[in-house]
Amino acid sequence: GAPSLLPLPTDRPRPAVQTFNGAALTFALGEELSDAIKRLGQGAQVTQFVTLLAAFKVLLTRYTGQDDIVVGTSNGNRTHLELENMLGFFVNTQVLRTELSGNPSFLDLLKRVRQVVIDALEYQDVPFEKLVEVLQPQRDLSYAPLFQVAFVMQNTPMNSLTRAVKR
């Protein structure tokens, strides 16, 4: 029942076949804004990830006019203690669907998004490819199945060597 397409306004028509030409927007939040986001999340008992994801979903709702927003995210997928010290790429893609209808307050939306994230973590071991196979979403060569927008939060502190190299 999820929408198959997130109709983002673009400056060019969607090609008949995906080209995978896209863009990533990378930015850092200032310390003052980061602290305000932390305080907001702490007050609502949610993580920074949930707070920023909720804000991102509000932005997507405004751009698309849709109340049912589906985005993808990646998960470290190291759910067993035995895997923590293993080398390898264990990342899995997860689908996060949130209903924004009813004009919820931002605090109510934070609760919805928190529950969506908690529910998704319960199934984080299910491979994305298996999810697509089982759900059999409507397929169209012009867009990816299940979601077209990903939300990734990189909040790993930079060490002093990395900071020195970037200067």
Coordinates of N, CA and C in Angstrom, one line a residue:
G1 N 0.8 -1.2 0.0 CA 0.0 0.0 0.0 C 0.8 1.3 0.0
A2 N 2.1 1.2 0.1 CA 3.0 2.4 0.1 C 3.0 2.9 -1.3
P3 N 3.2 4.2 -1.4 CA 3.3 4.8 -2.8 C 4.6 4.3 -3.5
S4 N 4.5 4.0 -4.7 CA 5.6 3.4 -5.5 C 6.6 4.5 -5.9
L5 N 6.2 5.7 -5.9 CA 7.0 6.8 -6.4 C 6.9 8.0 -5.5
L6 N 8.0 8.6 -5.3 CA 8.1 9.9 -4.6 C 8.2 11.0 -5.6
P7 N 7.2 11.7 -5.9 CA 7.2 12.7 -7.1 C 7.9 14.0 -6.7
L8 N 9.2 14.0 -6.6 CA 9.9 15.2 -6.3 C 10.0 16.1 -7.6
P9 N 9.8 17.4 -7.4 CA 9.8 18.3 -8.5 C 11.3 18.4 -9.0
T10 N 11.5 18.3 -10.3 CA 12.8 18.3 -10.8 C 12.9 19.3 -12.0
D11 N 14.1 19.6 -12.4 CA 14.2 20.6 -13.5 C 14.2 19.9 -14.9
R12 N 14.2 18.6 -14.9 CA 14.1 17.8 -16.1 C 13.1 16.7 -15.9
P13 N 12.5 16.2 -17.0 CA 11.6 15.1 -16.9 C 12.3 13.8 -16.5
R14 N 11.7 12.9 -15.8 CA 12.3 11.6 -15.5 C 12.6 10.8 -16.7
P15 N 13.8 10.3 -16.9 CA 14.1 9.5 -18.1 C 13.3 8.2 -18.1
A16 N 13.1 7.6 -19.2 CA 12.3 6.3 -19.3 C 13.0 5.2 -18.6
V17 N 14.3 5.2 -18.6 CA 15.2 4.2 -17.9 C 16.1 5.0 -17.0
Q18 N 16.2 4.5 -15.7 CA 17.1 5.1 -14.8 C 18.5 5.2 -15.3
T19 N 19.2 6.3 -15.0 CA 20.5 6.5 -15.5 C 21.5 6.5 -14.3
F20 N 20.9 6.6 -13.1 CA 21.7 6.6 -11.8 C 22.6 7.9 -11.7
N21 N 22.3 8.8 -12.6 CA 22.9 10.2 -12.5 C 22.1 10.8 -11.3
G22 N 22.8 11.1 -10.3 CA 22.1 11.8 -9.2 C 23.2 12.6 -8.5
A23 N 22.8 13.0 -7.3 CA 23.7 13.9 -6.5 C 23.5 13.5 -5.1
A24 N 24.6 13.8 -4.3 CA 24.5 13.7 -2.9 C 24.8 15.1 -2.3
L25 N 24.1 15.4 -1.3 CA 24.3 16.7 -0.7 C 24.9 16.4 0.7
T26 N 26.1 16.8 0.8 CA 26.9 16.6 2.1 C 27.1 17.9 2.7
F27 N 26.7 18.0 4.0 CA 26.9 19.3 4.8 C 27.1 18.9 6.2
A28 N 27.7 19.9 6.9 CA 27.8 19.7 8.4 C 27.0 20.8 9.1
L29 N 26.4 20.4 10.2 CA 25.6 21.4 10.9 C 26.5 22.1 11.9
G30 N 26.3 23.4 12.1 CA 27.1 24.1 13.1 C 26.8 23.6 14.5
E31 N 27.8 24.0 15.3 CA 27.7 23.5 16.7 C 26.4 24.0 17.4
E32 N 26.0 25.2 17.2 CA 24.8 25.7 17.9 C 23.6 25.0 17.4
L33 N 23.4 24.8 16.1 CA 22.3 24.0 15.6 C 22.3 22.6 16.1
S34 N 23.5 22.0 16.1 CA 23.6 20.6 16.5 C 23.2 20.4 18.0
D35 N 23.6 21.4 18.8 CA 23.2 21.4 20.2 C 21.7 21.5 20.4
A36 N 21.1 22.4 19.6 CA 19.6 22.6 19.6 C 18.9 21.3 19.2
I37 N 19.4 20.6 18.2 CA 18.8 19.4 17.7 C 18.9 18.3 18.8
K38 N 20.1 18.2 19.5 CA 20.3 17.3 20.6 C 19.3 17.5 21.7
R39 N 19.2 18.8 22.1 CA 18.2 19.2 23.2 C 16.8 18.8 22.8
L40 N 16.4 19.1 21.6 CA 15.0 18.8 21.1 C 14.8 17.3 21.2
G41 N 15.8 16.5 20.7 CA 15.7 15.0 20.7 C 15.6 14.5 22.1
Q42 N 16.5 15.0 23.0 CA 16.5 14.6 24.4 C 15.2 14.8 25.1
G43 N 14.6 16.0 24.8 CA 13.3 16.3 25.4 C 12.2 15.4 24.9
A44 N 12.3 14.9 23.7 CA 11.3 14.0 23.1 C 11.7 12.6 23.3
Q45 N 12.9 12.3 23.9 CA 13.4 11.0 24.1 C 13.6 10.2 22.8
V46 N 14.2 10.9 21.8 CA 14.6 10.3 20.5 C 16.0 10.7 20.2
T47 N 16.6 9.9 19.3 CA 18.0 10.1 18.9 C 18.1 11.3 17.9
Q48 N 19.3 11.7 17.7 CA 19.5 12.7 16.7 C 19.1 12.2 15.3
F49 N 19.3 10.9 15.0 CA 18.9 10.3 13.8 C 17.4 10.5 13.6
V50 N 16.6 10.2 14.6 CA 15.2 10.3 14.5 C 14.8 11.7 14.3
T51 N 15.4 12.6 15.0 CA 15.0 14.0 14.9 C 15.3 14.6 13.5
L52 N 16.5 14.3 12.9 CA 16.8 14.7 11.6 C 16.0 14.0 10.5
L53 N 15.7 12.7 10.7 CA 14.9 12.0 9.8 C 13.5 12.6 9.7
A54 N 12.9 12.9 10.9 CA 11.6 13.5 10.9 C 11.6 14.8 10.2
A55 N 12.6 15.7 10.4 CA 12.7 17.0 9.7 C 12.8 16.7 8.2
F56 N 13.6 15.7 7.8 CA 13.8 15.4 6.3 C 12.5 15.0 5.7
K57 N 11.7 14.2 6.5 CA 10.4 13.7 6.0 C 9.4 14.9 5.8
V58 N 9.5 15.8 6.7 CA 8.6 17.0 6.6 C 9.0 17.8 5.3
L59 N 10.3 17.9 5.1 CA 10.8 18.6 3.9 C 10.3 17.9 2.6
L60 N 10.4 16.5 2.6 CA 9.9 15.8 1.4 C 8.4 15.9 1.3
T61 N 7.6 16.0 2.4 CA 6.2 16.2 2.3 C 5.9 17.5 1.6
R62 N 6.6 18.5 2.0 CA 6.4 19.9 1.5 C 6.7 19.9 0.0
Y63 N 7.8 19.2 -0.4 CA 8.2 19.2 -1.8 C 7.2 18.4 -2.7
T64 N 6.7 17.3 -2.2 CA 5.9 16.4 -3.0 C 4.4 16.5 -2.8
G65 N 4.0 17.0 -1.7 CA 2.6 17.1 -1.4 C 2.0 15.7 -0.9
Q66 N 2.9 14.7 -0.7 CA 2.4 13.4 -0.2 C 2.5 13.4 1.3
D67 N 1.6 12.6 1.9 CA 1.6 12.5 3.3 C 2.2 11.1 3.7
D68 N 2.4 10.2 2.8 CA 3.0 8.9 3.0 C 4.4 8.9 2.4
I69 N 5.4 9.0 3.3 CA 6.8 9.2 2.8 C 7.6 8.0 3.1
V70 N 8.3 7.5 2.1 CA 9.1 6.3 2.2 C 10.5 6.7 1.8
V71 N 11.5 6.4 2.7 CA 12.9 6.7 2.4 C 13.7 5.4 2.7
G72 N 14.9 5.3 2.2 CA 15.8 4.2 2.6 C 16.9 4.8 3.5
T73 N 17.4 3.8 4.2 CA 18.6 4.2 5.0 C 19.5 2.9 5.1
S74 N 20.7 3.1 5.5 CA 21.6 1.9 5.7 C 21.7 1.7 7.1
N75 N 22.0 0.4 7.4 CA 22.1 0.0 8.8 C 23.4 -0.9 8.9
G76 N 24.2 -0.7 10.0 CA 25.4 -1.4 10.2 C 25.2 -2.9 10.2
N77 N 24.1 -3.4 10.7 CA 23.7 -4.8 10.6 C 24.7 -5.7 11.3
R78 N 25.2 -5.3 12.4 CA 26.0 -6.1 13.3 C 25.3 -6.4 14.6
T79 N 24.3 -7.2 14.5 CA 23.4 -7.5 15.6 C 23.8 -8.5 16.6
H80 N 24.9 -9.2 16.2 CA 25.4 -10.3 17.1 C 26.8 -9.9 17.6
L81 N 27.0 -10.1 18.9 CA 28.3 -9.7 19.5 C 29.5 -10.3 18.8
E82 N 29.3 -11.5 18.2 CA 30.4 -12.2 17.5 C 30.8 -11.5 16.3
L83 N 29.9 -10.7 15.7 CA 30.2 -10.0 14.5 C 31.0 -8.7 14.7
E84 N 31.0 -8.1 15.9 CA 31.5 -6.8 16.1 C 33.0 -6.7 15.7
N85 N 33.8 -7.7 15.9 CA 35.2 -7.6 15.6 C 35.6 -8.2 14.2
M86 N 34.6 -8.6 13.5 CA 34.8 -9.2 12.2 C 35.0 -8.1 11.1
L87 N 35.9 -8.3 10.2 CA 36.0 -7.4 9.1 C 35.0 -7.8 8.0
G88 N 34.5 -6.8 7.3 CA 33.6 -7.1 6.2 C 32.5 -6.1 6.2
F89 N 31.8 -6.1 5.0 CA 30.8 -5.1 4.8 C 29.4 -5.8 5.1
F90 N 28.9 -5.4 6.3 CA 27.6 -6.0 6.7 C 26.4 -5.1 6.6
V91 N 26.6 -4.0 5.9 CA 25.5 -3.0 5.8 C 24.3 -3.5 5.0
N92 N 23.2 -3.2 5.5 CA 21.9 -3.6 4.9 C 21.1 -2.3 4.6
T93 N 20.3 -2.3 3.6 CA 19.4 -1.2 3.3 C 18.0 -1.5 3.9
Q94 N 17.5 -0.5 4.6 CA 16.2 -0.6 5.2 C 15.2 0.5 4.6
V95 N 13.9 0.1 4.7 CA 12.9 1.0 4.2 C 12.2 1.6 5.4
L96 N 12.0 2.9 5.4 CA 11.4 3.6 6.5 C 10.2 4.4 6.0
R97 N 9.0 3.9 6.3 CA 7.8 4.5 5.8 C 7.1 5.2 7.0
T98 N 6.7 6.5 6.8 CA 6.0 7.3 7.8 C 4.8 8.0 7.2
E99 N 3.7 7.9 7.9 CA 2.5 8.6 7.5 C 2.5 9.9 8.2
L100 N 2.4 11.0 7.5 CA 2.4 12.3 8.0 C 1.0 13.0 7.9
S101 N 0.0 12.3 7.7 CA -1.3 12.9 7.6 C -1.8 13.4 8.9
G102 N -2.8 14.2 8.9 CA -3.5 14.7 10.1 C -2.7 15.9 10.7
N103 N -1.8 16.5 9.9 CA -1.0 17.7 10.4 C -0.5 17.5 11.8
P104 N 0.3 16.5 12.1 CA 0.8 16.3 13.4 C 1.8 17.4 13.8
S105 N 1.8 17.6 15.1 CA 2.9 18.5 15.6 C 4.2 17.8 15.4
F106 N 5.3 18.6 15.5 CA 6.6 18.0 15.3 C 6.9 16.9 16.4
L107 N 6.5 17.2 17.6 CA 6.7 16.2 18.7 C 5.9 14.9 18.4
D108 N 4.7 15.0 17.9 CA 4.0 13.8 17.5 C 4.6 13.1 16.4
L109 N 5.1 13.8 15.4 CA 5.9 13.2 14.3 C 7.1 12.5 14.8
L110 N 7.8 13.1 15.7 CA 9.0 12.4 16.3 C 8.6 11.1 16.9
K111 N 7.5 11.0 17.6 CA 7.0 9.7 18.1 C 6.7 8.7 17.0
R112 N 6.1 9.2 15.9 CA 5.8 8.3 14.8 C 7.1 7.8 14.2
V113 N 8.0 8.7 13.9 CA 9.3 8.3 13.3 C 10.1 7.4 14.2
R114 N 10.1 7.6 15.5 CA 10.8 6.8 16.4 C 10.2 5.4 16.4
Q115 N 8.9 5.2 16.3 CA 8.3 3.9 16.2 C 8.7 3.2 14.9
V116 N 8.7 3.9 13.8 CA 9.0 3.4 12.5 C 10.5 2.8 12.6
V117 N 11.4 3.6 13.2 CA 12.8 3.2 13.3 C 12.9 1.9 14.2
I118 N 12.2 1.9 15.3 CA 12.3 0.8 16.2 C 11.7 -0.5 15.5
D119 N 10.6 -0.3 14.8 CA 10.0 -1.5 14.1 C 11.0 -2.0 13.0
A120 N 11.6 -1.1 12.3 CA 12.5 -1.5 11.2 C 13.7 -2.2 11.8
L121 N 14.2 -1.8 12.9 CA 15.4 -2.4 13.5 C 15.1 -3.9 13.9
E122 N 13.8 -4.2 14.2 CA 13.4 -5.6 14.5 C 13.7 -6.5 13.3
Y123 N 13.7 -5.9 12.1 CA 13.8 -6.7 10.9 C 15.1 -6.4 10.1
Q124 N 16.1 -5.8 10.8 CA 17.3 -5.3 10.1 C 18.1 -6.5 9.4
D125 N 17.9 -7.7 9.8 CA 18.6 -8.8 9.3 C 18.1 -9.3 7.9
V126 N 16.9 -8.8 7.6 CA 16.2 -9.2 6.3 C 16.9 -8.5 5.2
P127 N 17.6 -9.2 4.3 CA 18.3 -8.5 3.1 C 17.3 -7.7 2.3
F128 N 17.7 -6.6 1.8 CA 16.8 -5.7 1.0 C 16.3 -6.5 -0.2
E129 N 17.2 -7.2 -0.8 CA 16.8 -8.0 -2.0 C 15.7 -8.9 -1.8
K130 N 15.7 -9.6 -0.6 CA 14.7 -10.5 -0.2 C 13.3 -9.7 0.0
L131 N 13.4 -8.5 0.6 CA 12.2 -7.7 0.8 C 11.6 -7.4 -0.5
V132 N 12.4 -7.0 -1.5 CA 11.9 -6.6 -2.8 C 11.3 -7.9 -3.5
E133 N 11.9 -9.0 -3.3 CA 11.4 -10.3 -3.9 C 10.1 -10.7 -3.3
V134 N 9.9 -10.5 -2.0 CA 8.7 -10.9 -1.3 C 7.5 -9.9 -1.6
L135 N 7.9 -8.6 -1.5 CA 6.8 -7.6 -1.7 C 6.4 -7.4 -3.1
Q136 N 7.3 -7.8 -4.1 CA 7.0 -7.6 -5.5 C 6.4 -6.3 -5.8
P137 N 7.1 -5.2 -5.5 CA 6.5 -3.9 -5.8 C 6.3 -3.6 -7.3
Q138 N 5.5 -2.7 -7.6 CA 5.3 -2.3 -9.0 C 6.7 -1.9 -9.6
R139 N 7.1 -2.5 -10.7 CA 8.4 -2.1 -11.2 C 8.3 -1.2 -12.4
D140 N 9.2 -0.3 -12.5 CA 9.2 0.7 -13.6 C 10.7 1.0 -13.8
L141 N 11.2 0.9 -15.0 CA 12.6 1.1 -15.3 C 13.0 2.6 -15.0
S142 N 12.1 3.5 -14.8 CA 12.5 4.9 -14.6 C 12.8 5.2 -13.1
Y143 N 12.5 4.3 -12.2 CA 12.8 4.6 -10.8 C 13.0 3.3 -10.0
A144 N 13.7 3.4 -8.9 CA 14.0 2.3 -8.0 C 12.8 1.8 -7.3
P145 N 12.7 0.5 -7.0 CA 11.6 0.0 -6.2 C 11.7 0.4 -4.7
L146 N 10.6 0.5 -4.1 CA 10.4 0.8 -2.7 C 10.7 2.2 -2.2
F147 N 11.8 2.8 -2.7 CA 12.2 4.2 -2.3 C 13.1 4.7 -3.4
Q148 N 13.1 6.1 -3.5 CA 13.9 6.8 -4.4 C 14.9 7.8 -3.7
V149 N 14.7 8.0 -2.4 CA 15.5 8.9 -1.7 C 16.0 8.2 -0.4
A150 N 17.3 8.4 -0.2 CA 18.0 7.8 1.0 C 18.3 8.9 2.0
F151 N 18.3 8.5 3.2 CA 18.7 9.4 4.3 C 19.9 8.7 5.0
V152 N 21.0 9.3 5.0 CA 22.2 8.8 5.7 C 22.8 9.8 6.6
M153 N 23.0 9.5 7.8 CA 23.6 10.4 8.8 C 24.9 9.9 9.2
Q154 N 25.9 10.7 8.9 CA 27.3 10.4 9.2 C 27.7 11.2 10.4
N155 N 27.7 10.6 11.6 CA 28.0 11.4 12.8 C 29.1 10.9 13.5
T156 N 30.0 10.2 12.8 CA 31.3 9.7 13.4 C 32.2 10.9 13.7
P157 N 32.7 11.1 14.9 CA 33.6 12.2 15.1 C 34.9 12.0 14.3
M158 N 35.4 13.1 13.8 CA 36.6 13.0 13.0 C 37.8 13.0 14.0
N159 N 38.8 12.2 13.7 CA 40.0 12.2 14.6 C 40.9 13.4 14.2
S160 N 41.9 13.7 15.0 CA 42.7 14.8 14.7 C 43.5 14.7 13.4
L161 N 43.9 13.5 13.0 CA 44.6 13.3 11.8 C 43.7 13.7 10.6
T162 N 42.4 13.2 10.6 CA 41.5 13.6 9.5 C 41.3 15.1 9.4
R163 N 41.1 15.7 10.6 CA 40.9 17.2 10.6 C 42.2 17.9 10.0
A164 N 43.4 17.4 10.4 CA 44.6 18.0 9.9 C 44.7 17.9 8.4
V165 N 44.3 16.7 7.8 CA 44.4 16.5 6.4 C 43.4 17.4 5.6
K166 N 42.2 17.6 6.2 CA 41.2 18.5 5.5 C 41.6 19.9 5.5
R167 N 42.5 20.4 6.3 CA 42.8 21.8 6.4 C 43.7 22.2 5.3

